[in-house]
Amino acid sequence: MSRAAIRYAKAVLSLAQDKKATEDVQKDMQDIITTIDNSAELRMVLSSPLIKNEVKLASLKEIFKSAGDITQKLFDTLIQNKRVDLLANVAKQYIVLFDQLNNTQVATVTTAVPLDKSLSTKVLAKVKELTGNEATIENVIDESIIGGFILRVGDLQYNASIANKLTTLRRELSN
């Protein structure tokens, strides 16, 4: 993550706190991340030096026309400073700062199949027990782990995957 993206995210969070709009801006940032991640064309437009900044700004304002005033000002500022290519990173960093502010964190759970509701609830309870903080779950599907799960919260990781157990068993048998 670039220092510039972190600075922009801190500035946006500060402004959002002043205007008591941190949650609205958080929703906007989540929309930005999702949209940019799902659109190779938008990523190309934002990073291309051949496309004029006015076109980039008009595109952002049209795509995110439901975004709040603070988010719209972020678009203007990034365009003026010729840093619009940082938009996705600024949005991701804002989410991190927002979560820190609210004592929540993202628990990444890697499973072979999608988590169901009851398992999600159990994972959230376990994360709260381990860290003392609330968490949101991001479920990553990776069929190569065969079964079980890998839980990652901040710098903690718990690997209870079948693939990990097989690797451990293989290592023990070879010794």
Coordinates of N, CA and C in Angstrom, one line a residue:
M1 N 0.9 -1.2 0.0 CA 0.0 0.0 0.0 C 0.9 1.2 0.0
S2 N 0.6 2.1 -0.9 CA 1.5 3.3 -1.0 C 1.2 4.3 0.2
R3 N 2.2 5.1 0.5 CA 2.0 6.1 1.6 C 1.0 7.1 1.2
A4 N 1.0 7.5 -0.1 CA 0.0 8.4 -0.6 C -1.4 8.0 -0.4
A5 N -1.7 6.7 -0.7 CA -3.0 6.1 -0.5 C -3.4 6.2 1.0
I6 N -2.5 5.9 1.8 CA -2.8 6.0 3.3 C -3.1 7.4 3.7
R7 N -2.3 8.4 3.2 CA -2.6 9.8 3.5 C -3.9 10.2 3.1
Y8 N -4.3 9.9 1.8 CA -5.6 10.3 1.3 C -6.7 9.6 2.1
A9 N -6.5 8.4 2.5 CA -7.6 7.6 3.3 C -7.7 8.3 4.6
K10 N -6.6 8.7 5.3 CA -6.7 9.3 6.6 C -7.4 10.7 6.5
A11 N -7.1 11.4 5.4 CA -7.8 12.7 5.2 C -9.3 12.5 5.0
V12 N -9.7 11.5 4.2 CA -11.1 11.3 4.0 C -11.8 10.9 5.3
L13 N -11.1 10.0 6.0 CA -11.7 9.6 7.3 C -11.9 10.8 8.3
S14 N -10.9 11.6 8.3 CA -10.9 12.8 9.2 C -12.1 13.7 8.8
L15 N -12.2 13.9 7.5 CA -13.4 14.8 7.0 C -14.7 14.1 7.3
A16 N -14.7 12.8 7.1 CA -16.0 12.0 7.3 C -16.4 12.1 8.8
Q17 N -15.3 12.0 9.7 CA -15.6 12.1 11.1 C -16.2 13.5 11.5
D18 N -15.6 14.5 10.9 CA -16.1 15.9 11.1 C -17.5 16.1 10.7
K19 N -17.9 15.4 9.6 CA -19.3 15.5 9.1 C -20.2 14.4 9.6
K20 N -19.6 13.6 10.5 CA -20.4 12.4 11.0 C -21.0 11.6 9.9
A21 N -20.1 11.2 9.0 CA -20.6 10.4 7.8 C -19.6 9.3 7.6
T22 N -19.0 8.7 8.6 CA -18.0 7.7 8.4 C -18.6 6.4 7.8
E23 N -19.8 6.1 8.2 CA -20.4 4.8 7.7 C -20.9 5.0 6.3
D24 N -21.4 6.2 5.9 CA -21.8 6.4 4.5 C -20.6 6.4 3.6
V25 N -19.5 7.0 4.0 CA -18.3 6.9 3.2 C -17.8 5.5 3.1
Q26 N -17.9 4.8 4.2 CA -17.4 3.4 4.2 C -18.2 2.6 3.2
K27 N -19.5 2.8 3.1 CA -20.3 2.1 2.1 C -19.9 2.5 0.6
D28 N -19.6 3.8 0.5 CA -19.1 4.3 -0.8 C -17.8 3.6 -1.2
M29 N -16.9 3.5 -0.2 CA -15.6 2.9 -0.5 C -15.7 1.4 -0.8
Q30 N -16.6 0.7 -0.1 CA -16.9 -0.7 -0.4 C -17.4 -0.8 -1.9
D31 N -18.3 0.1 -2.3 CA -18.8 0.1 -3.7 C -17.7 0.3 -4.7
I32 N -16.8 1.2 -4.3 CA -15.7 1.5 -5.2 C -14.8 0.3 -5.4
I33 N -14.5 -0.3 -4.3 CA -13.6 -1.5 -4.3 C -14.2 -2.6 -5.2
T34 N -15.5 -2.9 -4.9 CA -16.2 -3.9 -5.6 C -16.3 -3.6 -7.1
T35 N -16.6 -2.4 -7.5 CA -16.8 -2.0 -8.9 C -15.4 -2.1 -9.6
I36 N -14.4 -1.6 -9.0 CA -13.1 -1.6 -9.6 C -12.5 -3.0 -9.8
D37 N -12.7 -3.8 -8.7 CA -12.3 -5.2 -8.8 C -13.0 -6.0 -9.9
N38 N -14.3 -5.6 -10.1 CA -15.1 -6.4 -11.1 C -15.0 -5.8 -12.5
S39 N -14.3 -4.7 -12.7 CA -14.3 -4.1 -14.0 C -12.8 -3.8 -14.5
A40 N -12.4 -4.7 -15.4 CA -11.0 -4.5 -16.0 C -11.0 -3.2 -16.8
E41 N -12.1 -2.9 -17.4 CA -12.2 -1.7 -18.2 C -12.0 -0.4 -17.4
L42 N -12.7 -0.4 -16.2 CA -12.5 0.8 -15.3 C -11.1 0.9 -14.8
R43 N -10.5 -0.2 -14.4 CA -9.1 -0.2 -14.0 C -8.2 0.4 -15.1
M44 N -8.5 0.0 -16.3 CA -7.7 0.5 -17.5 C -7.9 2.0 -17.6
V45 N -9.1 2.4 -17.6 CA -9.4 3.9 -17.7 C -8.7 4.7 -16.7
L46 N -8.7 4.2 -15.4 CA -8.1 5.0 -14.3 C -6.6 5.0 -14.4
S47 N -6.0 3.9 -14.9 CA -4.5 3.9 -14.9 C -3.9 4.4 -16.3
S48 N -4.8 4.6 -17.3 CA -4.2 5.0 -18.6 C -3.8 6.4 -18.6
P49 N -2.6 6.7 -19.0 CA -2.1 8.1 -19.2 C -2.7 8.7 -20.5
L50 N -3.2 7.9 -21.4 CA -3.8 8.4 -22.6 C -5.2 9.0 -22.5
I51 N -5.9 8.7 -21.4 CA -7.2 9.2 -21.2 C -7.2 10.4 -20.4
K52 N -7.8 11.5 -20.9 CA -7.8 12.8 -20.2 C -8.4 12.7 -18.8
N53 N -7.9 13.5 -17.9 CA -8.4 13.5 -16.5 C -9.9 13.9 -16.5
E54 N -10.3 14.8 -17.4 CA -11.7 15.2 -17.4 C -12.7 14.0 -17.7
V55 N -12.2 13.1 -18.6 CA -12.9 12.0 -19.0 C -13.0 11.0 -17.8
K56 N -11.9 10.8 -17.1 CA -11.8 10.0 -15.9 C -12.8 10.5 -14.8
L57 N -12.8 11.8 -14.6 CA -13.6 12.4 -13.6 C -15.1 12.2 -14.0
A58 N -15.4 12.5 -15.2 CA -16.8 12.3 -15.7 C -17.3 10.9 -15.5
S59 N -16.4 9.9 -15.8 CA -16.7 8.5 -15.7 C -17.0 8.1 -14.3
L60 N -16.1 8.6 -13.4 CA -16.3 8.3 -11.9 C -17.6 8.9 -11.4
K61 N -17.9 10.1 -11.8 CA -19.1 10.8 -11.3 C -20.3 10.1 -11.9
E62 N -20.2 9.5 -13.1 CA -21.4 8.8 -13.6 C -21.6 7.5 -13.0
I63 N -20.5 6.7 -12.9 CA -20.5 5.4 -12.3 C -20.9 5.4 -10.8
F64 N -20.4 6.4 -10.1 CA -20.7 6.5 -8.6 C -21.6 7.7 -8.3
K65 N -22.6 7.9 -9.1 CA -23.4 9.1 -8.9 C -24.2 9.1 -7.6
S66 N -24.4 7.9 -7.0 CA -25.1 7.8 -5.8 C -24.1 8.0 -4.6
A67 N -22.8 8.2 -4.8 CA -21.9 8.4 -3.8 C -22.1 9.8 -3.1
G68 N -21.7 9.8 -1.9 CA -21.9 11.1 -1.1 C -20.9 12.2 -1.5
D69 N -21.1 13.3 -0.9 CA -20.3 14.5 -1.2 C -18.8 14.3 -0.9
I70 N -18.5 13.7 0.2 CA -17.1 13.5 0.6 C -16.4 12.6 -0.4
T71 N -17.1 11.6 -0.9 CA -16.5 10.7 -1.9 C -16.3 11.4 -3.2
Q72 N -17.3 12.3 -3.6 CA -17.2 13.0 -4.8 C -16.0 14.0 -4.7
K73 N -15.8 14.6 -3.5 CA -14.6 15.5 -3.3 C -13.3 14.7 -3.5
L74 N -13.3 13.5 -3.0 CA -12.1 12.6 -3.2 C -11.8 12.4 -4.6
F75 N -12.8 12.2 -5.5 CA -12.6 12.0 -6.9 C -11.9 13.3 -7.5
D76 N -12.5 14.5 -7.1 CA -12.0 15.8 -7.6 C -10.5 15.9 -7.2
T77 N -10.2 15.7 -5.9 CA -8.9 15.8 -5.4 C -7.9 14.9 -6.1
L78 N -8.2 13.6 -6.2 CA -7.3 12.7 -6.9 C -7.1 13.1 -8.3
I79 N -8.1 13.6 -9.0 CA -7.9 14.0 -10.4 C -7.0 15.2 -10.4
Q80 N -7.3 16.2 -9.6 CA -6.4 17.4 -9.6 C -5.0 17.1 -9.3
N81 N -4.7 16.2 -8.4 CA -3.4 15.8 -8.0 C -2.8 14.7 -8.9
K82 N -3.5 14.3 -10.0 CA -3.1 13.3 -10.9 C -2.7 12.0 -10.2
R83 N -3.6 11.6 -9.2 CA -3.4 10.4 -8.5 C -4.6 9.5 -8.5
V84 N -5.4 9.6 -9.5 CA -6.7 8.9 -9.6 C -6.4 7.4 -9.7
D85 N -5.2 7.0 -10.1 CA -4.9 5.6 -10.2 C -4.8 4.9 -8.8
L86 N -4.8 5.8 -7.7 CA -4.7 5.3 -6.3 C -6.1 5.0 -5.7
L87 N -7.2 5.3 -6.5 CA -8.5 5.3 -5.9 C -8.8 4.0 -5.2
A88 N -8.6 2.8 -5.8 CA -8.9 1.5 -5.2 C -8.1 1.3 -3.9
N89 N -6.8 1.7 -3.9 CA -6.0 1.6 -2.7 C -6.4 2.5 -1.6
V90 N -6.9 3.8 -2.0 CA -7.4 4.7 -1.0 C -8.6 4.1 -0.3
A91 N -9.5 3.5 -1.2 CA -10.8 2.9 -0.7 C -10.4 1.8 0.3
K92 N -9.5 0.9 -0.1 CA -9.2 -0.2 0.8 C -8.6 0.2 2.1
Q93 N -7.7 1.3 2.0 CA -7.1 1.8 3.2 C -8.1 2.5 4.1
Y94 N -9.1 3.1 3.5 CA -10.2 3.8 4.3 C -10.9 2.7 5.1
I95 N -11.2 1.6 4.4 CA -11.9 0.5 5.1 C -11.1 0.0 6.3
V96 N -9.8 -0.2 6.1 CA -8.9 -0.6 7.2 C -9.0 0.4 8.4
L97 N -8.9 1.7 8.1 CA -8.9 2.7 9.1 C -10.3 2.8 9.8
F98 N -11.3 2.6 9.0 CA -12.7 2.6 9.5 C -12.9 1.5 10.5
D99 N -12.4 0.3 10.1 CA -12.5 -0.9 11.0 C -11.7 -0.7 12.3
Q100 N -10.5 -0.1 12.2 CA -9.7 0.2 13.4 C -10.4 1.2 14.3
L101 N -11.0 2.2 13.7 CA -11.8 3.2 14.5 C -12.9 2.5 15.3
N102 N -13.6 1.5 14.7 CA -14.7 0.9 15.3 C -14.4 -0.4 16.0
N103 N -13.1 -0.7 16.2 CA -12.7 -1.9 16.8 C -13.2 -3.2 16.2
T104 N -13.3 -3.2 14.8 CA -13.7 -4.4 14.1 C -12.5 -4.7 13.2
Q105 N -12.5 -5.9 12.8 CA -11.5 -6.4 11.8 C -12.0 -7.4 10.9
V106 N -11.3 -7.7 9.8 CA -11.8 -8.6 8.9 C -11.1 -10.0 9.2
A107 N -11.9 -11.0 9.3 CA -11.5 -12.4 9.4 C -11.6 -13.0 8.1
T108 N -10.5 -13.4 7.5 CA -10.5 -14.1 6.2 C -10.6 -15.6 6.5
V109 N -11.6 -16.2 6.0 CA -11.8 -17.7 6.2 C -11.7 -18.3 4.8
T110 N -10.7 -19.2 4.7 CA -10.5 -19.9 3.4 C -11.1 -21.3 3.6
T111 N -12.1 -21.6 2.7 CA -12.7 -22.9 2.8 C -12.8 -23.6 1.4
A112 N -13.1 -24.9 1.4 CA -13.2 -25.5 0.1 C -14.6 -25.3 -0.6
V113 N -15.6 -25.0 0.3 CA -16.9 -24.7 -0.1 C -17.4 -23.4 0.6
P114 N -18.4 -22.7 0.1 CA -18.8 -21.5 0.7 C -19.3 -21.8 2.1
L115 N -19.1 -20.8 3.1 CA -19.6 -20.9 4.4 C -21.1 -20.8 4.5
D116 N -21.8 -21.5 5.3 CA -23.2 -21.3 5.5 C -23.4 -20.4 6.7
K117 N -24.6 -20.0 7.0 CA -24.9 -19.0 8.0 C -24.5 -19.4 9.4
S118 N -24.8 -20.6 9.8 CA -24.5 -21.1 11.1 C -23.0 -21.2 11.4
L119 N -22.2 -21.6 10.3 CA -20.8 -21.7 10.5 C -20.2 -20.3 10.6
S120 N -20.7 -19.3 9.8 CA -20.3 -17.9 9.9 C -20.4 -17.4 11.3
T121 N -21.6 -17.7 11.9 CA -21.9 -17.2 13.2 C -20.9 -17.8 14.2
K122 N -20.5 -19.1 14.1 CA -19.6 -19.7 15.0 C -18.2 -19.1 14.8
V123 N -17.8 -18.8 13.6 CA -16.5 -18.3 13.3 C -16.4 -16.9 13.9
L124 N -17.4 -16.1 13.8 CA -17.4 -14.7 14.3 C -17.3 -14.8 15.9
A125 N -18.0 -15.7 16.5 CA -17.9 -15.9 17.9 C -16.5 -16.3 18.4
K126 N -15.9 -17.2 17.6 CA -14.5 -17.6 17.9 C -13.5 -16.4 17.8
V127 N -13.7 -15.6 16.7 CA -12.8 -14.5 16.5 C -13.0 -13.5 17.6
K128 N -14.2 -13.2 18.1 CA -14.4 -12.3 19.2 C -13.8 -12.9 20.5
E129 N -13.9 -14.2 20.7 CA -13.2 -14.8 21.8 C -11.7 -14.7 21.8
L130 N -11.1 -14.9 20.6 CA -9.7 -14.8 20.5 C -9.1 -13.4 20.5
T131 N -9.8 -12.5 19.9 CA -9.2 -11.1 19.8 C -9.9 -10.1 20.7
G132 N -11.1 -10.3 21.1 CA -11.8 -9.3 21.9 C -12.5 -8.3 21.0
N133 N -12.3 -8.4 19.7 CA -12.9 -7.4 18.8 C -14.0 -8.0 18.0
E134 N -14.9 -7.2 17.5 CA -15.9 -7.6 16.5 C -15.2 -7.9 15.2
A135 N -15.8 -8.6 14.3 CA -15.1 -8.9 13.0 C -16.2 -9.1 11.9
T136 N -15.8 -8.9 10.7 CA -16.6 -9.2 9.6 C -15.9 -10.4 8.9
I137 N -16.6 -11.2 8.2 CA -16.0 -12.4 7.5 C -15.9 -12.2 6.1
E138 N -14.7 -12.5 5.6 CA -14.5 -12.5 4.1 C -14.2 -14.0 3.8
N139 N -15.1 -14.6 3.0 CA -14.9 -16.0 2.7 C -14.2 -16.2 1.4
V140 N -13.1 -16.9 1.4 CA -12.3 -17.2 0.2 C -12.5 -18.6 -0.1
I141 N -12.9 -19.0 -1.3 CA -13.1 -20.4 -1.7 C -11.8 -20.9 -2.4
D142 N -11.2 -21.9 -1.8 CA -10.0 -22.5 -2.4 C -10.1 -24.0 -2.3
E143 N -10.5 -24.7 -3.4 CA -10.8 -26.1 -3.4 C -9.5 -27.0 -3.1
S144 N -8.3 -26.3 -3.3 CA -7.1 -27.1 -3.1 C -6.9 -27.4 -1.6
I145 N -7.6 -26.8 -0.7 CA -7.4 -27.1 0.8 C -8.2 -28.4 1.1
I146 N -8.9 -28.9 0.2 CA -9.7 -30.2 0.3 C -10.8 -30.1 1.2
G147 N -10.6 -29.7 2.5 CA -11.6 -29.6 3.5 C -11.1 -28.8 4.7
G148 N -11.9 -28.6 5.7 CA -11.5 -27.8 6.8 C -11.5 -26.4 6.5
F149 N -10.6 -25.6 7.1 CA -10.6 -24.1 6.9 C -9.2 -23.6 7.3
I150 N -9.0 -22.3 6.8 CA -7.8 -21.6 7.3 C -8.4 -20.2 7.7
L151 N -8.2 -19.9 9.0 CA -8.7 -18.6 9.5 C -7.5 -17.6 9.7
R152 N -7.7 -16.4 9.1 CA -6.7 -15.4 9.3 C -7.3 -14.1 9.8
V153 N -6.8 -13.7 10.9 CA -7.3 -12.4 11.5 C -6.1 -11.6 11.9
G154 N -5.9 -10.5 11.1 CA -4.8 -9.7 11.4 C -3.5 -10.5 11.1
D155 N -2.6 -10.6 12.1 CA -1.4 -11.4 11.9 C -1.5 -12.8 12.5
L156 N -2.7 -13.2 12.9 CA -2.9 -14.5 13.5 C -3.4 -15.4 12.4
Q157 N -3.0 -16.7 12.3 CA -3.5 -17.6 11.3 C -3.6 -19.0 12.0
Y158 N -4.8 -19.6 11.8 CA -5.0 -20.9 12.3 C -5.4 -21.8 11.0
N159 N -4.6 -22.8 10.8 CA -4.7 -23.7 9.6 C -5.3 -25.0 10.0
A160 N -6.6 -25.2 9.8 CA -7.2 -26.5 10.1 C -7.7 -27.2 8.8
S161 N -6.9 -27.0 7.7 CA -7.2 -27.6 6.4 C -6.7 -29.0 6.3
I162 N -7.4 -29.8 5.5 CA -7.1 -31.2 5.3 C -5.7 -31.2 4.6
A163 N -5.5 -30.3 3.6 CA -4.2 -30.3 2.9 C -3.1 -30.1 3.8
N164 N -3.2 -29.2 4.8 CA -2.2 -28.9 5.8 C -1.9 -30.2 6.6
K165 N -3.0 -30.9 7.0 CA -2.8 -32.1 7.8 C -2.1 -33.2 7.0
L166 N -2.4 -33.3 5.7 CA -1.8 -34.3 4.9 C -0.3 -34.0 4.7
T167 N 0.0 -32.7 4.6 CA 1.4 -32.2 4.5 C 2.2 -32.6 5.7
T168 N 1.6 -32.3 6.9 CA 2.2 -32.6 8.2 C 2.5 -34.1 8.3
L169 N 1.4 -34.9 8.0 CA 1.5 -36.3 8.0 C 2.7 -36.9 7.1
R170 N 2.7 -36.3 5.9 CA 3.7 -36.7 4.9 C 5.1 -36.4 5.5
R171 N 5.3 -35.2 6.1 CA 6.6 -34.8 6.7 C 7.0 -35.8 7.8
E172 N 6.0 -36.1 8.7 CA 6.3 -37.0 9.8 C 6.7 -38.4 9.3
L173 N 6.0 -38.9 8.3 CA 6.3 -40.2 7.8 C 7.7 -40.3 7.1
S174 N 8.0 -39.2 6.4 CA 9.3 -39.2 5.8 C 10.5 -39.1 6.7
N175 N 10.2 -38.6 8.0 CA 11.3 -38.6 9.0 C 11.4 -39.9 9.6

